[in-house]
Amino acid sequence: MKPFAYHRPTDLAQAAALLASTPDAAIIGGGMSLLPVLKLRLAEHAALVDLGRIDGLRNITAGNAELSIGAGARHAEVAASPEVARTIPALAALAGGIGDPHVRNRGTLGGVLANSDPAADYPAAVLALGASIHTNRRSLLADTFFRGLFTTALEPGEIITRVTFPVPLAAGYAKFRSPASRFAIVGVFVARFAEGVRVAATGAGPCVFRVRHMEEALTGSFTGQAIAGMTVAADGLNGDIHAEPSYRAHLVGVMARRAVAAALAA
Amino acid sequence: MANPTGIGAAILRKEDRRFITGRGNYVADLKRPGMTMGVFVRSPHAHAMVRGVDATAALAMPGVLAVLTGADLAADGVGGLPVGWGITGKDGLPMKEPPHPALADGKVRYVGDAVAFVVAETLELARQAAESVVVDYDVLPAAVGVLDAVRPDAPLLFDDVPGNLCCDWDMGDRAAVDAAFAGAAHVARISLTNNRLIGNPMEPRAAVAEYESSTDRTTLWTTSQFPHVVRLLMGNFVLKIPQHKLRVVAPDVGGGFGVKQFHYAEEAVLTWAARRIGRPIKWVCDRSEGFISDAHGRDHVTEAEMALDETGKFLALRVSTLANMGGYLSTFGPNIPTNLYAPLLAGVYTTPAIYCEVKCVFTNTVPVDAYRGAGRPEATFLVERLVDICAAELGMDRIAIRRRNMIPKEAYPYQTPMVVEYDSGDPVGCMDRALEVADWAGFAARKQESARRGRYRGIGISTYVEACGLAPSRLAIRMGARGGLYESATVRVHPTGDVTVLIGTHSHGQGHETTFAQIVSEKLGVPVERIDIVFGDTDKVQFGMGTYGSRSLVVGGSALSKAADKIILKGRKIAAHQLEAGLDDVVFENGVFSVVGTDRRRSFDEISLSAYVPADFPLEALEPGLEEQAYYDPVNFSYPGGAHIAEVEVDRETGSVELVAYTAVDDVGTVINPIIVAGQLHGGITQGVGQALCESAVYDEGSGQLLSGSFMDYCMPRADMMPRMEIQTHSTPCAHTDLGTKGCGEVGTIGSPAAVTNAIVDALSELGIAHIDMPASPNRIWRIMQNARLPHAAE
Ligand SMILES: Cc1cc2nc3c(=O)[nH]c(=O)nc-3n(C[C@H](O)[C@H](O)[C@H](O)COP(=O)(O)OP(=O)(O)OC[C@H]3O[C@@H](n4cnc5c(N)ncnc54)[C@H](O)[C@@H]3O)c2cc1C
């Protein structure tokens, strides 16, 4: 790791000021994605601005229609939160299945979303639930937030502060883990609302995406049967030594059915 | 009264207190006065000419002490890395043994090949300097897999090694095999790949080198399984430092698995550089660097066929293997797929004729050498898969065909057609016990229950034997070893009766500090708390060959037993003198010397004290002191064996394989400590399961880049992949070791890949699948199920 300055501001304004005034500064949340890149010397930053001391950034609150999770909330906190368990238990289960205990005790919701790793779990939930991503400058809808491989709508220096999730009638997540990294080879989140069903797949493509034909079928009938035999096209999906594109395409179908089963069992 | 810390006692390991409280002393923990840090510049290309190395920018950085290259090595007359084992081809000619320079000499031959060595005041500086070294590469096409490397138009790694062929080797009676095939009722065939593995010990490799001008002595601390051999190879062949001026220390070492039983380039470069710059240097391999510089294991492509009569009796076995050597010959590279592979092809069967040919092939990949099991897992996988295929093709039961061909207990000692003579064993006994423990008979019901949950279930068995306890020097040297394979032990009894043992093996997780103490405790009646086992420092310990090939207990333990016997004899002489009896009348039992038929006795402690206070010794007949040494060279290998049974479930939709039950019944000879044996089995089986289910070193065929170069992509087996393992022993003592021990370090890794793979093939047999290659990754299994084109596989 190359040397860098390290700042731990205690409020958002300070953090924003540091980011604005220091060239080549980066935000650090849990560091679980950023630190490996620095240690491998694939990136270097003059300064890191750690959000860990900012008051309230880790709060989790829930009303009847909406769950709000601070960008600094650790995966382990989300997994164990009674508010999350009461409103969107599938989200707690998802957080509890990220990486390993070390990663869950450090990694944050904001860090995952800003990073937009194609194999990360949260993006599937955020997109399927139609969540809003709030920053120190504005609010963004999930549908416009994820832009591509490791790319989001965030501007330089923009800080995610919290994410609000509409509470669905039912939801489920099914993940096919990479046996090596335990990231998602394919993860599918299904969320059923009064207005209809939303389905989002992560791991399969360069960026999380919605599976519209499954949404339509499930809106008609929220059962595994409704999407029996359905997959997505393999074209443009990720291929690597663990999973070829056609296998990922197949897994989107399998995981979607398992996610529906999980939602129905909840 | 049984000795509570003697042979067979299930005591906890003495060394674990320091390990689990973080007080181990590893190479990376060392700090020497004036110590500098070293970093290697490694090739990013699989195959390239090195046109030049420009270190101007690096050397201009304050605090950078040196940037050294192959040219500097050559200028200082430093030799290449030696190979410890030479094999001879079918043509009677020695293998091709091209030079293996410690830093690239004009050409790089794999991604990770070291090109330059940077020394600086701090690690960060050394890294920055290494990044600023500009190497001018002229990239060449690469020969990556063995199949590619033997093509006529393949790029050549060495100008004087045509066809990239290090050696075309064979063993066995080709004519007898041809004749048997000609008359066979049935021939069963298999083509398989034995997947390439990366050992990944928990502690990465590391070294510290220091030169002391006042005494002209050089010390290398290194993560090694055999410090004396490193001293000999490096001192004598590479750096030409006299043995008495060179000290090699391997302190606590965090796992080896073979990865640390070679003399590596880094050791020589560090030692040379420390002498050159006159300051100590430390290098600690990071994990990414380990992936591309630790020797890899396995990597075979094999065709084999078995000839059978109509009753399922094996008549002959014919095997043809391409074995990957990587870019250079590692210390034991050519020995592994030849001498440690072909002799095991009889397995536990009476197959009367066997012929095996092995082409050892250079490729643009990391050198390949021994990895836990080394040759024997490859042989076992081949034989045990092929036996299942024979059964399937003849419509025979898998157990029945094994029973029909197994060597009966009464037939031991049993001479195989492949050089080795098994001294002892009971494969049928092991198998029967395993079948019972695993409830093989009740499998059908479990399969039905799995089917109700929508999962395929399979059961598989592997009945194996291996040759370990390396090795009888006479036999090994005949097979090409360039050194002996004995072991040494010194038992030093202090005036108080406390004991220090100096032994030539090295413990890096195996628990020698406990096991060896138990042997001494059994012999001398001294509790293990009063016995220390010292190893790993050439200044302290007499020459020893180190630890690999499950040899420590079998060979080192035998040396120790013999040294302890000498102590007893000396003690009896002292007692005979003191008790005024004839030597033959003095016996030693339960820690007490006594004159038979009298109440005259001396305790071990009393005799120890008098050995050092020789008030009235008849000095011409009795020397003072109580310290004895033994070197032991075994008369044969030892042959552990056993039966492993795995049960798996396969997810019909995703192809995921789950190991749901595992039974191992092993014949490891005398058990010194059952907890340690179980631990070796647990670890060994898990590593074998890793090979069967998930581990695979994958290179890009075109560029020679290692695609599985981190734990994100190289899948290590994990605790949550393992079911409860039912481990039992069914021992027949080794006929020729003092204590009847056989070795248990590798059996788990040898028996398990075939058991697991046979179970997966069994699970998928209803789809008409006869063989799958390792690892059984979900994608691979899904693809195989897809191709079998059953309606449910296409959903
Ligand atoms: C071994 C391992 C296994 C893993 N397995 C999984 C898995 O199974 N599933 C999964 O989803 N993830 C997995 N991860 C990733 C993990 O969830 C990380 O925690 C996550 O990707 C990043 O979160 P972080 O808080 O650590 O962010 P950091 O690493 O600190 O930052 C990541 C990026 O986000 C930016 N950033 C951080 N916080 C904010 C913010 N509030 N506003 C704007 N930008 C911000 C940073 O500048 C940086 O660019 C794994 C990681 C590891 C190391």
Short mmCIF file of N, CA and C in Angstrom, two decimals, chain B residues 149-242:
data_model
loop_
_atom_site.label_atom_id
_atom_site.label_comp_id
_atom_site.label_asym_id
_atom_site.label_seq_id
_atom_site.Cartn_x
_atom_site.Cartn_y
_atom_site.Cartn_z
N ALA B 149 2.18 -28.17 -25.40
CA ALA B 149 3.65 -28.13 -25.40
C ALA B 149 4.27 -29.28 -26.19
N VAL B 150 3.54 -30.39 -26.36
CA VAL B 150 4.12 -31.51 -27.11
C VAL B 150 3.76 -31.48 -28.60
N ARG B 151 2.97 -30.49 -29.01
CA ARG B 151 2.67 -30.37 -30.45
C ARG B 151 3.96 -30.09 -31.21
N PRO B 152 4.05 -30.58 -32.43
CA PRO B 152 5.29 -30.40 -33.20
C PRO B 152 5.65 -28.93 -33.40
N ASP B 153 4.63 -28.07 -33.51
CA ASP B 153 4.92 -26.66 -33.78
C ASP B 153 4.96 -25.83 -32.49
N ALA B 154 5.03 -26.48 -31.34
CA ALA B 154 4.99 -25.73 -30.08
C ALA B 154 6.25 -24.88 -29.92
N PRO B 155 6.10 -23.69 -29.32
CA PRO B 155 7.29 -22.90 -29.01
C PRO B 155 8.19 -23.68 -28.06
N LEU B 156 9.49 -23.55 -28.21
CA LEU B 156 10.43 -24.29 -27.36
C LEU B 156 10.90 -23.41 -26.20
N LEU B 157 10.87 -23.99 -25.00
CA LEU B 157 11.35 -23.25 -23.84
C LEU B 157 12.87 -23.17 -23.84
N PHE B 158 13.51 -24.29 -24.22
CA PHE B 158 14.97 -24.36 -24.23
C PHE B 158 15.40 -24.81 -25.62
N ASP B 159 16.38 -24.13 -26.18
CA ASP B 159 16.82 -24.44 -27.54
C ASP B 159 17.27 -25.89 -27.67
N ASP B 160 17.86 -26.41 -26.59
CA ASP B 160 18.43 -27.76 -26.68
C ASP B 160 17.52 -28.82 -26.05
N VAL B 161 16.24 -28.50 -25.90
CA VAL B 161 15.29 -29.52 -25.43
C VAL B 161 14.20 -29.67 -26.49
N PRO B 162 14.43 -30.54 -27.48
CA PRO B 162 13.46 -30.67 -28.56
C PRO B 162 12.13 -31.19 -28.03
N GLY B 163 11.06 -30.65 -28.61
CA GLY B 163 9.72 -31.10 -28.24
C GLY B 163 9.35 -30.77 -26.80
N ASN B 164 10.13 -29.91 -26.14
CA ASN B 164 9.90 -29.57 -24.73
C ASN B 164 9.89 -30.81 -23.84
N LEU B 165 10.54 -31.86 -24.31
CA LEU B 165 10.48 -33.14 -23.61
C LEU B 165 11.68 -33.30 -22.70
N CYS B 166 11.42 -33.25 -21.40
CA CYS B 166 12.49 -33.44 -20.41
C CYS B 166 12.91 -34.89 -20.40
N CYS B 167 11.93 -35.79 -20.46
CA CYS B 167 12.26 -37.20 -20.40
C CYS B 167 11.06 -38.03 -20.85
N ASP B 168 11.33 -39.04 -21.64
CA ASP B 168 10.30 -40.01 -22.03
C ASP B 168 10.65 -41.30 -21.27
N TRP B 169 9.93 -41.51 -20.18
CA TRP B 169 10.32 -42.49 -19.16
C TRP B 169 9.33 -43.64 -19.16
N ASP B 170 9.76 -44.80 -18.77
CA ASP B 170 8.77 -45.88 -18.60
C ASP B 170 9.18 -46.84 -17.50
N MET B 171 8.23 -47.66 -17.12
CA MET B 171 8.46 -48.69 -16.11
C MET B 171 7.50 -49.83 -16.41
N GLY B 172 7.94 -51.04 -16.18
CA GLY B 172 7.06 -52.20 -16.33
C GLY B 172 7.40 -53.04 -17.54
N ASP B 173 6.66 -54.12 -17.69
CA ASP B 173 6.94 -55.12 -18.71
C ASP B 173 5.98 -54.91 -19.89
N ARG B 174 6.46 -54.19 -20.88
CA ARG B 174 5.60 -53.81 -22.00
C ARG B 174 5.11 -55.05 -22.77
N ALA B 175 6.02 -56.00 -22.99
CA ALA B 175 5.67 -57.18 -23.78
C ALA B 175 4.61 -58.01 -23.07
N ALA B 176 4.77 -58.18 -21.76
CA ALA B 176 3.80 -58.98 -21.00
C ALA B 176 2.43 -58.31 -21.05
N VAL B 177 2.45 -56.98 -20.98
CA VAL B 177 1.18 -56.24 -21.01
C VAL B 177 0.53 -56.38 -22.39
N ASP B 178 1.31 -56.21 -23.43
CA ASP B 178 0.76 -56.35 -24.79
C ASP B 178 0.14 -57.73 -24.98
N ALA B 179 0.84 -58.74 -24.48
CA ALA B 179 0.34 -60.11 -24.64
C ALA B 179 -0.98 -60.27 -23.90
N ALA B 180 -1.05 -59.74 -22.69
CA ALA B 180 -2.27 -59.88 -21.90
C ALA B 180 -3.44 -59.16 -22.58
N PHE B 181 -3.18 -57.98 -23.14
CA PHE B 181 -4.26 -57.26 -23.82
C PHE B 181 -4.75 -58.04 -25.04
N ALA B 182 -3.79 -58.66 -25.73
CA ALA B 182 -4.17 -59.39 -26.94
C ALA B 182 -5.15 -60.51 -26.63
N GLY B 183 -5.05 -61.08 -25.45
CA GLY B 183 -5.92 -62.20 -25.13
C GLY B 183 -7.08 -61.84 -24.21
N ALA B 184 -7.30 -60.54 -23.99
CA ALA B 184 -8.29 -60.17 -22.97
C ALA B 184 -9.72 -60.28 -23.48
N ALA B 185 -10.63 -60.66 -22.58
CA ALA B 185 -12.05 -60.72 -22.92
C ALA B 185 -12.64 -59.31 -23.00
N HIS B 186 -12.09 -58.41 -22.21
CA HIS B 186 -12.64 -57.05 -22.17
C HIS B 186 -11.54 -56.04 -21.87
N VAL B 187 -11.65 -54.87 -22.47
CA VAL B 187 -10.72 -53.79 -22.18
C VAL B 187 -11.52 -52.55 -21.78
N ALA B 188 -11.19 -51.99 -20.64
CA ALA B 188 -11.86 -50.75 -20.19
C ALA B 188 -10.86 -49.61 -20.26
N ARG B 189 -11.36 -48.44 -20.70
CA ARG B 189 -10.45 -47.32 -20.93
C ARG B 189 -10.88 -46.08 -20.16
N ILE B 190 -9.89 -45.25 -19.89
CA ILE B 190 -10.20 -43.95 -19.28
C ILE B 190 -9.22 -42.91 -19.83
N SER B 191 -9.74 -41.69 -20.03
CA SER B 191 -8.88 -40.53 -20.31
C SER B 191 -9.16 -39.55 -19.19
N LEU B 192 -8.12 -39.04 -18.58
CA LEU B 192 -8.40 -38.13 -17.48
C LEU B 192 -7.34 -37.06 -17.35
N THR B 193 -7.74 -36.02 -16.65
CA THR B 193 -6.83 -34.95 -16.29
C THR B 193 -6.74 -34.93 -14.78
N ASN B 194 -5.52 -34.93 -14.27
CA ASN B 194 -5.38 -34.74 -12.83
C ASN B 194 -5.05 -33.26 -12.63
N ASN B 195 -6.01 -32.56 -12.02
CA ASN B 195 -5.95 -31.10 -12.01
C ASN B 195 -4.76 -30.55 -11.25
N ARG B 196 -4.28 -29.46 -11.78
CA ARG B 196 -3.12 -28.77 -11.20
C ARG B 196 -3.55 -28.05 -9.92
N LEU B 197 -2.72 -28.16 -8.89
CA LEU B 197 -3.08 -27.59 -7.59
C LEU B 197 -1.99 -26.63 -7.10
N ILE B 198 -2.40 -25.74 -6.22
CA ILE B 198 -1.46 -24.83 -5.57
C ILE B 198 -1.59 -25.06 -4.07
N GLY B 199 -0.48 -25.36 -3.42
CA GLY B 199 -0.53 -25.82 -2.02
C GLY B 199 -1.04 -24.79 -1.03
N ASN B 200 -0.65 -23.53 -1.20
CA ASN B 200 -1.12 -22.47 -0.32
C ASN B 200 -1.03 -22.77 1.17
N PRO B 201 0.16 -23.07 1.69
CA PRO B 201 0.26 -23.19 3.15
C PRO B 201 -0.15 -21.87 3.80
N MET B 202 -0.65 -21.96 5.03
CA MET B 202 -1.16 -20.74 5.67
C MET B 202 -0.07 -19.68 5.78
N GLU B 203 1.15 -20.11 6.14
CA GLU B 203 2.26 -19.15 6.19
C GLU B 203 2.93 -19.10 4.81
N PRO B 204 2.98 -17.94 4.19
CA PRO B 204 3.70 -17.86 2.91
C PRO B 204 5.20 -18.07 3.12
N ARG B 205 5.91 -18.33 2.04
CA ARG B 205 7.37 -18.50 2.16
C ARG B 205 8.02 -17.19 2.59
N ALA B 206 9.16 -17.29 3.25
CA ALA B 206 9.89 -16.10 3.70
C ALA B 206 11.33 -16.51 3.95
N ALA B 207 12.22 -15.53 3.94
CA ALA B 207 13.62 -15.82 4.26
C ALA B 207 14.29 -14.57 4.80
N VAL B 208 15.29 -14.80 5.66
CA VAL B 208 16.18 -13.73 6.11
C VAL B 208 17.59 -14.28 5.96
N ALA B 209 18.47 -13.48 5.37
CA ALA B 209 19.85 -13.92 5.21
C ALA B 209 20.78 -12.90 5.84
N GLU B 210 21.87 -13.40 6.41
CA GLU B 210 22.79 -12.51 7.13
C GLU B 210 24.22 -13.04 7.00
N TYR B 211 25.13 -12.13 6.81
CA TYR B 211 26.55 -12.52 6.74
C TYR B 211 27.29 -11.83 7.87
N GLU B 212 28.10 -12.60 8.58
CA GLU B 212 28.87 -12.03 9.68
C GLU B 212 30.34 -12.10 9.30
N SER B 213 30.93 -10.93 9.04
CA SER B 213 32.29 -10.94 8.49
C SER B 213 33.32 -11.39 9.53
N SER B 214 33.05 -11.11 10.83
CA SER B 214 34.06 -11.45 11.85
C SER B 214 34.32 -12.95 11.89
N THR B 215 33.29 -13.74 11.63
CA THR B 215 33.48 -15.20 11.66
C THR B 215 33.40 -15.79 10.26
N ASP B 216 33.14 -14.95 9.27
CA ASP B 216 32.94 -15.40 7.90
C ASP B 216 31.82 -16.46 7.83
N ARG B 217 30.80 -16.25 8.65
CA ARG B 217 29.70 -17.22 8.63
C ARG B 217 28.44 -16.57 8.07
N THR B 218 27.67 -17.38 7.38
CA THR B 218 26.44 -16.91 6.75
C THR B 218 25.27 -17.69 7.35
N THR B 219 24.18 -16.98 7.64
CA THR B 219 22.99 -17.65 8.17
C THR B 219 21.80 -17.35 7.28
N LEU B 220 21.06 -18.40 6.97
CA LEU B 220 19.79 -18.23 6.25
C LEU B 220 18.68 -18.79 7.11
N TRP B 221 17.72 -17.93 7.45
CA TRP B 221 16.50 -18.41 8.09
C TRP B 221 15.47 -18.57 6.97
N THR B 222 14.87 -19.71 6.89
CA THR B 222 13.96 -19.91 5.76
C THR B 222 12.81 -20.83 6.15
N THR B 223 11.70 -20.67 5.45
CA THR B 223 10.50 -21.48 5.70
C THR B 223 10.67 -22.81 4.98
N SER B 224 11.46 -23.69 5.58
CA SER B 224 11.81 -24.91 4.86
C SER B 224 11.41 -26.16 5.63
N GLN B 225 11.11 -27.20 4.88
CA GLN B 225 10.84 -28.50 5.48
C GLN B 225 12.14 -29.29 5.68
N PHE B 226 13.26 -28.79 5.09
CA PHE B 226 14.51 -29.56 5.22
C PHE B 226 15.75 -28.66 5.19
N PRO B 227 16.03 -27.99 6.32
CA PRO B 227 17.13 -27.02 6.35
C PRO B 227 18.49 -27.62 5.99
N HIS B 228 18.78 -28.86 6.40
CA HIS B 228 20.10 -29.41 6.06
C HIS B 228 20.26 -29.59 4.56
N VAL B 229 19.18 -29.97 3.91
CA VAL B 229 19.27 -30.18 2.46
C VAL B 229 19.44 -28.84 1.76
N VAL B 230 18.77 -27.81 2.25
CA VAL B 230 18.97 -26.47 1.68
C VAL B 230 20.44 -26.06 1.87
N ARG B 231 20.99 -26.33 3.07
CA ARG B 231 22.39 -25.97 3.29
C ARG B 231 23.29 -26.68 2.28
N LEU B 232 23.01 -27.95 2.05
CA LEU B 232 23.86 -28.72 1.15
C LEU B 232 23.70 -28.24 -0.30
N LEU B 233 22.44 -28.14 -0.75
CA LEU B 233 22.21 -27.77 -2.15
C LEU B 233 22.69 -26.35 -2.43
N MET B 234 22.30 -25.43 -1.55
CA MET B 234 22.66 -24.03 -1.80
C MET B 234 24.14 -23.78 -1.57
N GLY B 235 24.65 -24.32 -0.47
CA GLY B 235 26.05 -24.08 -0.14
C GLY B 235 26.98 -24.73 -1.15
N ASN B 236 26.70 -25.94 -1.49
CA ASN B 236 27.63 -26.71 -2.30
C ASN B 236 27.48 -26.46 -3.79
N PHE B 237 26.22 -26.32 -4.26
CA PHE B 237 26.00 -26.26 -5.71
C PHE B 237 25.78 -24.85 -6.23
N VAL B 238 25.14 -24.01 -5.44
CA VAL B 238 24.76 -22.70 -5.97
C VAL B 238 25.75 -21.62 -5.57
N LEU B 239 25.99 -21.48 -4.27
CA LEU B 239 26.80 -20.36 -3.80
C LEU B 239 28.23 -20.74 -3.43
N LYS B 240 28.51 -22.03 -3.37
CA LYS B 240 29.85 -22.50 -3.02
C LYS B 240 30.34 -21.91 -1.70
N ILE B 241 29.49 -22.02 -0.69
CA ILE B 241 29.89 -21.63 0.66
C ILE B 241 30.18 -22.94 1.41
N PRO B 242 31.34 -23.05 2.06
CA PRO B 242 31.63 -24.31 2.77
C PRO B 242 30.53 -24.61 3.81
#
